[in-house]
Tab-separated table of C-alpha atoms in Angstrom:
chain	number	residue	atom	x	y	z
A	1	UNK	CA	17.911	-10.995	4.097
A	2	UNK	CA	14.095	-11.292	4.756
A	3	UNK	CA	10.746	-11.057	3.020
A	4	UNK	CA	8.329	-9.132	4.882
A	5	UNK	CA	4.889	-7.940	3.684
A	6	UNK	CA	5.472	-3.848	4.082
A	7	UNK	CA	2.230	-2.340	4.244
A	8	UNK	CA	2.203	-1.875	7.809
A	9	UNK	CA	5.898	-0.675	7.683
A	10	UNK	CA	5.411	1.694	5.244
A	11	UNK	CA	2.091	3.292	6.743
A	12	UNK	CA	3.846	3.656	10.375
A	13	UNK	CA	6.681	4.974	9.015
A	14	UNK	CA	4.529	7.151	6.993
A	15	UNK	CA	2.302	8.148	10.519
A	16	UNK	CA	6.079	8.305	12.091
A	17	UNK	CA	7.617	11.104	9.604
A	18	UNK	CA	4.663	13.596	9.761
A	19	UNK	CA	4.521	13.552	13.545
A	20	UNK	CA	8.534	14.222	13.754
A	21	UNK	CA	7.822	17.227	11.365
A	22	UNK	CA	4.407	17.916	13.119
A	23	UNK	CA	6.411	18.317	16.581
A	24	UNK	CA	8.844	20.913	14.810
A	25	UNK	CA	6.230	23.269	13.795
A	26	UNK	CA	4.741	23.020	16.991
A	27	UNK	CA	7.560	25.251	18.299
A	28	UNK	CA	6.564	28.041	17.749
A	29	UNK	CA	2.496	27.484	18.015
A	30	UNK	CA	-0.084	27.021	20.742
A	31	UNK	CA	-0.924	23.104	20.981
A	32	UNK	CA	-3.634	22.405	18.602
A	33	UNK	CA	-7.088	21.334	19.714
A	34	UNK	CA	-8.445	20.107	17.194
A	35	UNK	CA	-7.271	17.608	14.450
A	36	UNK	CA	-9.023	17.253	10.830
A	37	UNK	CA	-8.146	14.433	9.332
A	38	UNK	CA	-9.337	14.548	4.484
A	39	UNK	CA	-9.369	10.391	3.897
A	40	UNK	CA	-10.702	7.973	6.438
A	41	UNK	CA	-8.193	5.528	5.235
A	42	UNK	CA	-5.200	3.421	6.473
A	43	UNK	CA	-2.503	6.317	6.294
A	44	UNK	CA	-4.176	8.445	8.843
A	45	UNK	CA	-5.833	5.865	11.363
A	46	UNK	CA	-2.123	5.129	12.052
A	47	UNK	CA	-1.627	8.596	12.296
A	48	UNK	CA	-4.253	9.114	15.134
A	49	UNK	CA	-2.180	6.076	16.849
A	50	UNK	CA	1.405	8.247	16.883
A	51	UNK	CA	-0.537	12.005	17.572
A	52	UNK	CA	1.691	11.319	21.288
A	53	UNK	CA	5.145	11.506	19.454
A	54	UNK	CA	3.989	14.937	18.746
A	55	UNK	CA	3.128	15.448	22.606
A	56	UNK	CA	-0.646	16.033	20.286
A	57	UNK	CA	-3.488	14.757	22.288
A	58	UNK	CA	-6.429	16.861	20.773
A	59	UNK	CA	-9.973	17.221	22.439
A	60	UNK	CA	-11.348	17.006	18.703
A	61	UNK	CA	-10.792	14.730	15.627
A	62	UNK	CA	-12.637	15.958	12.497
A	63	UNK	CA	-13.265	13.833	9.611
A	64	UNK	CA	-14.416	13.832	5.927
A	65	UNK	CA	-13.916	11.565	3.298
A	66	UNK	CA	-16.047	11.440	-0.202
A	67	UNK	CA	-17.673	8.250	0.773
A	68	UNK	CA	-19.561	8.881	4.060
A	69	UNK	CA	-19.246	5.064	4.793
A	70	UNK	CA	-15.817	5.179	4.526
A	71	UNK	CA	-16.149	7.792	7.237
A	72	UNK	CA	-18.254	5.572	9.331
A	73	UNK	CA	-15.974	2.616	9.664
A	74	UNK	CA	-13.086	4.599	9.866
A	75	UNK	CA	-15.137	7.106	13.504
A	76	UNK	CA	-16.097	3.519	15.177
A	77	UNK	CA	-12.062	2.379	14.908
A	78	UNK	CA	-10.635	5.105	16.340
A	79	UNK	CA	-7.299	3.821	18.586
A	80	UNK	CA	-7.943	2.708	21.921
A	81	UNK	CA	-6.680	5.643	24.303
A	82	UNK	CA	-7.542	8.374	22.186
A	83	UNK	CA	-9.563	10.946	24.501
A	84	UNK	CA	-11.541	13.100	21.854
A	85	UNK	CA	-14.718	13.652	20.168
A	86	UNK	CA	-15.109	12.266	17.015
A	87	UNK	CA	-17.258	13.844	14.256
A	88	UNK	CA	-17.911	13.680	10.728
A	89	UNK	CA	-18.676	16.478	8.333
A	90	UNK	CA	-20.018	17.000	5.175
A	91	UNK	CA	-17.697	18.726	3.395
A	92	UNK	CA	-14.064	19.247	3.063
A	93	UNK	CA	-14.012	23.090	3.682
A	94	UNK	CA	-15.558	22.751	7.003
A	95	UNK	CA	-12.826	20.115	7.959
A	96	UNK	CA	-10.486	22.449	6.833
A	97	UNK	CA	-11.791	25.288	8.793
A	98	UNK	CA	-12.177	23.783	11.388
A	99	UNK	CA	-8.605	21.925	12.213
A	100	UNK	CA	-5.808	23.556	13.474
A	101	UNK	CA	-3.542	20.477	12.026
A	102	UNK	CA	-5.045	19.386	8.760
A	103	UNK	CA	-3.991	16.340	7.161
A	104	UNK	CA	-4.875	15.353	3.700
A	105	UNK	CA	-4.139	11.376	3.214
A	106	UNK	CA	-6.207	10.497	-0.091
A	107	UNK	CA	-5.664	9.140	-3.382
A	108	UNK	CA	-5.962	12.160	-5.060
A	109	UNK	CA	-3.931	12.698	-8.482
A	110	UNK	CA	-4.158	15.831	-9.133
A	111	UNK	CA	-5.162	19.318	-7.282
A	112	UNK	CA	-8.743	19.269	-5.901
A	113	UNK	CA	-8.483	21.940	-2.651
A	114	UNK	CA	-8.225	25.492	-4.379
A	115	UNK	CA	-10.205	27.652	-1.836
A	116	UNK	CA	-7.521	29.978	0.213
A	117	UNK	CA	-10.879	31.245	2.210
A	118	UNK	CA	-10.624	28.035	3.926
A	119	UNK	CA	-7.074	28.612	5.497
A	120	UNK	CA	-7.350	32.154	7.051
A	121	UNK	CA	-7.009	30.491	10.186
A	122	UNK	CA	-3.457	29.598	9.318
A	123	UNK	CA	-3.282	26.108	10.323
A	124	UNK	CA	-0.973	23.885	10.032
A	125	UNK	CA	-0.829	21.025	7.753
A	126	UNK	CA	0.242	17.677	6.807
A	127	UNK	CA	0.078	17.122	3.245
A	128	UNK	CA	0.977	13.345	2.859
A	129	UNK	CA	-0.852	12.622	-0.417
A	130	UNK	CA	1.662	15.764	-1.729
A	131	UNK	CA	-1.104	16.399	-4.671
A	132	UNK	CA	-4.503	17.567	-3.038
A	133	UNK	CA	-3.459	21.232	-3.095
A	134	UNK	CA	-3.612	23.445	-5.593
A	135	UNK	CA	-0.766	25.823	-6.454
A	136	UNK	CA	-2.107	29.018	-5.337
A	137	UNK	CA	-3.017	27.337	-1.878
A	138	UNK	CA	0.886	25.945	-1.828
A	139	UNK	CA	2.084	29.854	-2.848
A	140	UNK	CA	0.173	31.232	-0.367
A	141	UNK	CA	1.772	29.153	2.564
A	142	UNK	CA	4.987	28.536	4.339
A	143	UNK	CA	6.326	25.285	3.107
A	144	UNK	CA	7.978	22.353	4.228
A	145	UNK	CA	9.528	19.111	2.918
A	146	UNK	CA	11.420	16.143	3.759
A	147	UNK	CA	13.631	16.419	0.442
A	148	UNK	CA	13.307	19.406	-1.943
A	149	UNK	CA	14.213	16.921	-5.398
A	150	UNK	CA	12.318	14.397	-4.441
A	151	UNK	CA	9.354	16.583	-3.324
A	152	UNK	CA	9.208	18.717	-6.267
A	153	UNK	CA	8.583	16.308	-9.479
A	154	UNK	CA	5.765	13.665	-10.515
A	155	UNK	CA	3.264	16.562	-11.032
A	156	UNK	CA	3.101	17.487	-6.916
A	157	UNK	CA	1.281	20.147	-5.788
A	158	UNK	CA	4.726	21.217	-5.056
A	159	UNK	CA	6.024	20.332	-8.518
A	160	UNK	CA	2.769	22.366	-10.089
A	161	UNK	CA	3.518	25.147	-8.054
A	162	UNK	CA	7.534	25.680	-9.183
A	163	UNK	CA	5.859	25.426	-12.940
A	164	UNK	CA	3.658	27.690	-12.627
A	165	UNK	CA	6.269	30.730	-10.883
A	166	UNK	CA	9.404	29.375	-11.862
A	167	UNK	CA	11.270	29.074	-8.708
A	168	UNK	CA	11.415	27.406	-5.455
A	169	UNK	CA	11.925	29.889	-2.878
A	170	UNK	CA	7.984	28.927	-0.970
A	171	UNK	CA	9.744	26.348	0.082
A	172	UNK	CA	11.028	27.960	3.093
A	173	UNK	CA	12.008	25.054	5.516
A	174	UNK	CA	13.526	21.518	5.420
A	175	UNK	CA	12.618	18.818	7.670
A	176	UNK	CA	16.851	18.078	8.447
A	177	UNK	CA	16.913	21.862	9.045
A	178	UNK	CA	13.940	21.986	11.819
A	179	UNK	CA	15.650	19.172	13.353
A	180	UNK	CA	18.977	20.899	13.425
A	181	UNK	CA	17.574	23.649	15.134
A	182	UNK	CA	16.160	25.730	12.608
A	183	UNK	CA	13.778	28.017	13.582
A	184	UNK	CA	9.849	27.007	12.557
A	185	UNK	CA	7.755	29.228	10.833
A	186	UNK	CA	5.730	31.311	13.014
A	187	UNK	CA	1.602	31.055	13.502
A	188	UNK	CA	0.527	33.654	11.228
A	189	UNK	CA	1.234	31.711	8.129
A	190	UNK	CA	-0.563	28.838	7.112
A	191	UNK	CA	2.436	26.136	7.251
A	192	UNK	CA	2.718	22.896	4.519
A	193	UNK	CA	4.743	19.711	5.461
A	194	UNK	CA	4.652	17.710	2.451
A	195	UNK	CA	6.936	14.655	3.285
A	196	UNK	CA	7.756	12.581	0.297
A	197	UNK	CA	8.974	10.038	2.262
A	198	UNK	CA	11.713	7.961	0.397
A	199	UNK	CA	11.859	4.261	-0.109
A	200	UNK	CA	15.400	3.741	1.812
A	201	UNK	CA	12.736	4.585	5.336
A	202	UNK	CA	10.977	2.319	4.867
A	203	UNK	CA	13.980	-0.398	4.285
A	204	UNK	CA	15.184	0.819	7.717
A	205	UNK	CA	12.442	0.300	9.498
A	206	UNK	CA	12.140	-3.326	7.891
A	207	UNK	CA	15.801	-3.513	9.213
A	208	UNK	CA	14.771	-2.507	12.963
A	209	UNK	CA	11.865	-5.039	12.812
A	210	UNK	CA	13.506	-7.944	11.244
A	211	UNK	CA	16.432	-7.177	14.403
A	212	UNK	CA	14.057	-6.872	17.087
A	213	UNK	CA	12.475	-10.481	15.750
A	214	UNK	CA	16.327	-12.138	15.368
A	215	UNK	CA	17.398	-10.540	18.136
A	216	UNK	CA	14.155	-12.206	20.106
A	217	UNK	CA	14.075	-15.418	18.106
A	218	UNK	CA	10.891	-15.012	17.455
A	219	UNK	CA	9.190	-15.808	14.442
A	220	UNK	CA	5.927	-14.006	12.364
A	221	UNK	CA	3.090	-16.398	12.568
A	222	UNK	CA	1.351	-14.104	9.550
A	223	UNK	CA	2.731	-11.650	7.117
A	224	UNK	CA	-0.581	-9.684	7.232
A	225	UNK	CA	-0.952	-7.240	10.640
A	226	UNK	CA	-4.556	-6.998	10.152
A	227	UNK	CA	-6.846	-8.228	7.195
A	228	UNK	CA	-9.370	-5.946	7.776
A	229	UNK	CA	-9.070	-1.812	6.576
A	230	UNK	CA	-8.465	-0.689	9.987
């Protein structure tokens, strides 16, 4: 039907997915004021451009990333429109600490984040690169996902934890429930949406763009959105 280059498909549909589950959990918490974003990379500068479909416009973004140049580029890009201070820190505990939404976008591969001191304050978060956190962190938390199979193999944090205690029941809440009225959990648990986010999105957002450019007869001068990072 259509060859399209995906990459900026698949990271707003990506962005898209975690803010419909971020404005779920909101429900039943204060709005957050503060936003820490682990990986200054493409998967959460499109997030900071879809924090509205959340109703999320916090007076603080917090950033870390391993390479502090990374985190440089990735502070002067920030969207057009968004109305808060930008900083960069030097570690990943004091992002954590200091967000109340956390969201870990990296290329991790396996469990890195293991200190449960550094989510007292219950926040809640977004765990798109599904294998940051390790199992003790996921055990200690209300969680979330998109799709429980899907969610809970390829050596997840998810997948570590169900090895390690031999069940599922942490995973407390499904994305299709929240949206079919199910009740959030409340702000005294720490909260984990880990959305695996399945190929078949991704082909139907492909399917709305390639309508909306038929439907317009227009045509895509480049396959590339952007060349550069951000």
């Amino acid at each position: 039907v259509a060859c399209m280059e995906a990459g900026a498909i698949s990271a707003t549909r990506t962005a898209v997915g975690a803010m419909i589950g971020l404005r779920e959990l909101l429900r039943s918490r204060p709005m957050p004021r503060t936003v820490s974003l682990i990986g200054a990379g493409v998967i959460n500068h499109h997030l900071l451009r879809h924090l509205d479909l959340a109703d999320v416009a916090p007076e603080r973004v917090v950033l870390f990333d391993r390479d502090r140049g990374n985190a440089a580029a990735f502070a002067a890009a920030v969207p057009a429109g968004l109305d808060a201070e930008v900083s960069i820190v030097a570690t990943l505990a004091e992002a954590v600490r200091a967000g109340d939404v956390v969201v870990f976008a990296t290329t991790a591969a396996a469990p890195h984040v293991g200190d449960r001191a550094a989510f007292e304050h219950c926040p809640v978060v977004l765990h798109l690169s599904l294998r940051d956190l390790a199992p003790e962190i996921v055990l200690g938390a209300a969680n979330v996902v998109d799709d429980v199979d899907h969610c809970l193999k390829a050596d997840t944090s998810l997948h570590l934890a169900e090895q390690q205690v031999g069940h599922r029941a942490f995973v407390t809440h499904t994305l299709p429930g929240l949206l079919c009225g199910e009740e959030p959990p409340g702000p005294d648990h720490t909260v984990i949406f880990s959305p695996f986010g399945m190929g078949i999105l991704d082909v139907a957002v492909g399917d709305l763009v390639h309508r909306a450019l038929r439907d317009d007869h227009a045509a895509v001068e480049s396959f590339f959105n952007d060349a550069r990072r951000f």
